C-alpha positions as a printed Julia matrix, in Angstrom:
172×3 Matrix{Float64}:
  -6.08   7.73  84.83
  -5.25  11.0   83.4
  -7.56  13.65  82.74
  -8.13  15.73  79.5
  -9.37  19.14  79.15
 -10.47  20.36  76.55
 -11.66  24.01  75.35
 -14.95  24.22  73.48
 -12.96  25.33  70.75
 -10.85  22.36  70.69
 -13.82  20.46  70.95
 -15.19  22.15  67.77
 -12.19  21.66  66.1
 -12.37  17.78  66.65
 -16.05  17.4   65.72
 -15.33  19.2   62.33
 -12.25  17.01  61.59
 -14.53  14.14  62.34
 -17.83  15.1   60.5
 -16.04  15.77  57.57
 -17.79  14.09  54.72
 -14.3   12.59  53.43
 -13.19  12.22  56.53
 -16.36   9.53  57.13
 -15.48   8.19  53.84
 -12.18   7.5   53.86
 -12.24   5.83  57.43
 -15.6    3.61  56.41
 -14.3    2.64  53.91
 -11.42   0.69  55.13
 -13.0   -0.23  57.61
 -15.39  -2.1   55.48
 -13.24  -3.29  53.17
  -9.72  -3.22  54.61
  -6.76  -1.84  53.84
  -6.65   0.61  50.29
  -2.97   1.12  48.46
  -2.63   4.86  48.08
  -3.3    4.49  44.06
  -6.69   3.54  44.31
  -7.98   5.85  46.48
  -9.59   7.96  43.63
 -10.39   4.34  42.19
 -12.09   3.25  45.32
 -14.07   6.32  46.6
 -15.43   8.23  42.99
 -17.56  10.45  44.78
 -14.67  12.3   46.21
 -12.39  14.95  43.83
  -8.42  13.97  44.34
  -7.82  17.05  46.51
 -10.48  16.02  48.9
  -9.15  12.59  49.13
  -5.98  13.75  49.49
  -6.23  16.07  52.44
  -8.84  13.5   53.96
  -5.64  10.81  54.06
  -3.16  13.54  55.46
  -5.26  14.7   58.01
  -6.35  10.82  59.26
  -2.24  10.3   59.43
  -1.52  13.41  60.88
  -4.23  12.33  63.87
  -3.52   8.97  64.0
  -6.67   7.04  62.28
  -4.96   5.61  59.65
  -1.54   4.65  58.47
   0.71   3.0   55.78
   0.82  -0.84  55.65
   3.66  -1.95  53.93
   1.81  -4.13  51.15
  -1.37  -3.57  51.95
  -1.59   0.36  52.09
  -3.78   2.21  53.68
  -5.46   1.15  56.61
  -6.91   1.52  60.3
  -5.19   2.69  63.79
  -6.69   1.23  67.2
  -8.37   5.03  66.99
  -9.46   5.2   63.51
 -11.39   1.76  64.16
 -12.67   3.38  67.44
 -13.48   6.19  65.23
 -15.28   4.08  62.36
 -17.1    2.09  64.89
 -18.67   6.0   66.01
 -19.86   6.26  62.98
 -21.73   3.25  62.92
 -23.32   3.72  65.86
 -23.98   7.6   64.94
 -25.65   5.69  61.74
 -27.47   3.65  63.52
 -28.77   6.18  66.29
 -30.0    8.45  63.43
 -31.63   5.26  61.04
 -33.57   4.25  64.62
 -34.89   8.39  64.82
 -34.87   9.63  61.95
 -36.04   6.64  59.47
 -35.75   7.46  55.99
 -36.39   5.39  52.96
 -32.9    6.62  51.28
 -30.37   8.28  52.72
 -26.23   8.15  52.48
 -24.36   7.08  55.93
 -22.53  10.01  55.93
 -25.93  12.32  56.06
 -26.92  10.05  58.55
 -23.46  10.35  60.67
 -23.05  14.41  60.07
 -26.86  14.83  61.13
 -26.32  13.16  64.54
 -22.98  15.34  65.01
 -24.9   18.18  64.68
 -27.62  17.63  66.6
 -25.41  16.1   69.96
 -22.55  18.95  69.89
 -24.2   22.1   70.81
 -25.05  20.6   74.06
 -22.1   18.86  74.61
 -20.21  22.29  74.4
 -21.63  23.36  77.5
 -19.68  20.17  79.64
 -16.77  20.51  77.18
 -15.14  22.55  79.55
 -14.22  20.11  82.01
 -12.54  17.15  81.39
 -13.41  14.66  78.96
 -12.19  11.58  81.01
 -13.67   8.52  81.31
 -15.76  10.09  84.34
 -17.9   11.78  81.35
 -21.23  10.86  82.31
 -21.13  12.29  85.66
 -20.84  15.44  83.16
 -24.3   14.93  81.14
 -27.16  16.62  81.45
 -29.25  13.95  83.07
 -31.07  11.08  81.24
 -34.6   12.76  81.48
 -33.25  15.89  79.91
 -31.58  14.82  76.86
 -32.17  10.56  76.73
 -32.04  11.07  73.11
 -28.6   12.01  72.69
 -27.54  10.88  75.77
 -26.05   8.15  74.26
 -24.4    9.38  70.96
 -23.14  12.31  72.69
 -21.6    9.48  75.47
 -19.63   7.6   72.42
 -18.16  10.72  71.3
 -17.26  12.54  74.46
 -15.36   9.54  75.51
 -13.89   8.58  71.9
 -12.63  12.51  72.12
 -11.08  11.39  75.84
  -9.27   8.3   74.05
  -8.3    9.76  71.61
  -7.14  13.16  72.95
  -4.8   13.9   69.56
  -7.93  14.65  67.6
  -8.08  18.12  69.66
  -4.11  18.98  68.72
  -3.29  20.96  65.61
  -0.23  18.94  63.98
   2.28  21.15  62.0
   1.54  21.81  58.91
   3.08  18.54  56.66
   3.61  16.96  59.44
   1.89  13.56  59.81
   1.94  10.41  62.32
């Protein structure tokens, strides 16, 4: 198995591309519904302007979540389900501690990033392979975000291209 290191800033850099509110749209989305041709996008997900959707489709190519179906159009990588399946259990994790009588998935997914990546910066530093948990701070410490802070540190070690910078208009 190969290991994957990865600076905190890297790290930071991945956990804003992923709690980006269109980012979390875009990706649940599909994966809800399957595959979206390009056209609809605006169509599909109202809340977001053009621009927003826009970039939030470049930047899922350009790491590898998503890509163009010939037919279909849009839809899921192997890492952008990975990804999507996160978020559900980010969604979940939060519904379970933070109950709420309304609130919108992707409050519930960006409030669980933001509450697991501060500590996971300080183990960021070594590698994020699948020997992660040895990494942790121990169950007793932290057994509330033990386990969100698990899914993402190894979806960020299977998915090591979310920590790369492609070229600008350059996409996968």
């Amino acid at each position: 198995m190969t290991t994957t290191a990865h600076t905190p800033a890297a790290v930071r850099q991945a956990v804003d591309l992923l709690a980006s509110r269109s980012l979390i749209r875009l990706v649940s989305e599909i994966d809800d519904h399957g595959a979206i041709p390009p056209r609809r996008l605006a169509s599909t997900l109202t809340d977001l302007s053009t621009h927003h959707l826009r970039r939030a489709a470049e930047v899922a190519r350009a790491h590898g979540l998503i890509r163009i179906a010939p037919g279909s159009g849009l839809e899921l990588t192997d890492s952008g389900t990975a990804l999507a399946d996160l978020y559900d259990a980010f969604a979940r994790w939060d519904r379970h501690h933070y109950p709420a009588p309304v609130c919108a998935f992707t409050e519930r997914v960006r409030r669980v990033f933001d509450v697991a990546v501060p500590s996971l910066m300080s183990v960021c530093s070594d590698d994020l392979s699948g020997r992660y948990a040895e990494r942790l701070p121990s169950a007793e410490v932290e057994a509330e975000l033990g386990r969100p802070r698990a899914l993402l540190v190894q979806w960020l070690a299977d998915n090591p291209q979310a920590t790369e910078v492609p070229e600008p208009g350059m996409a996968a």
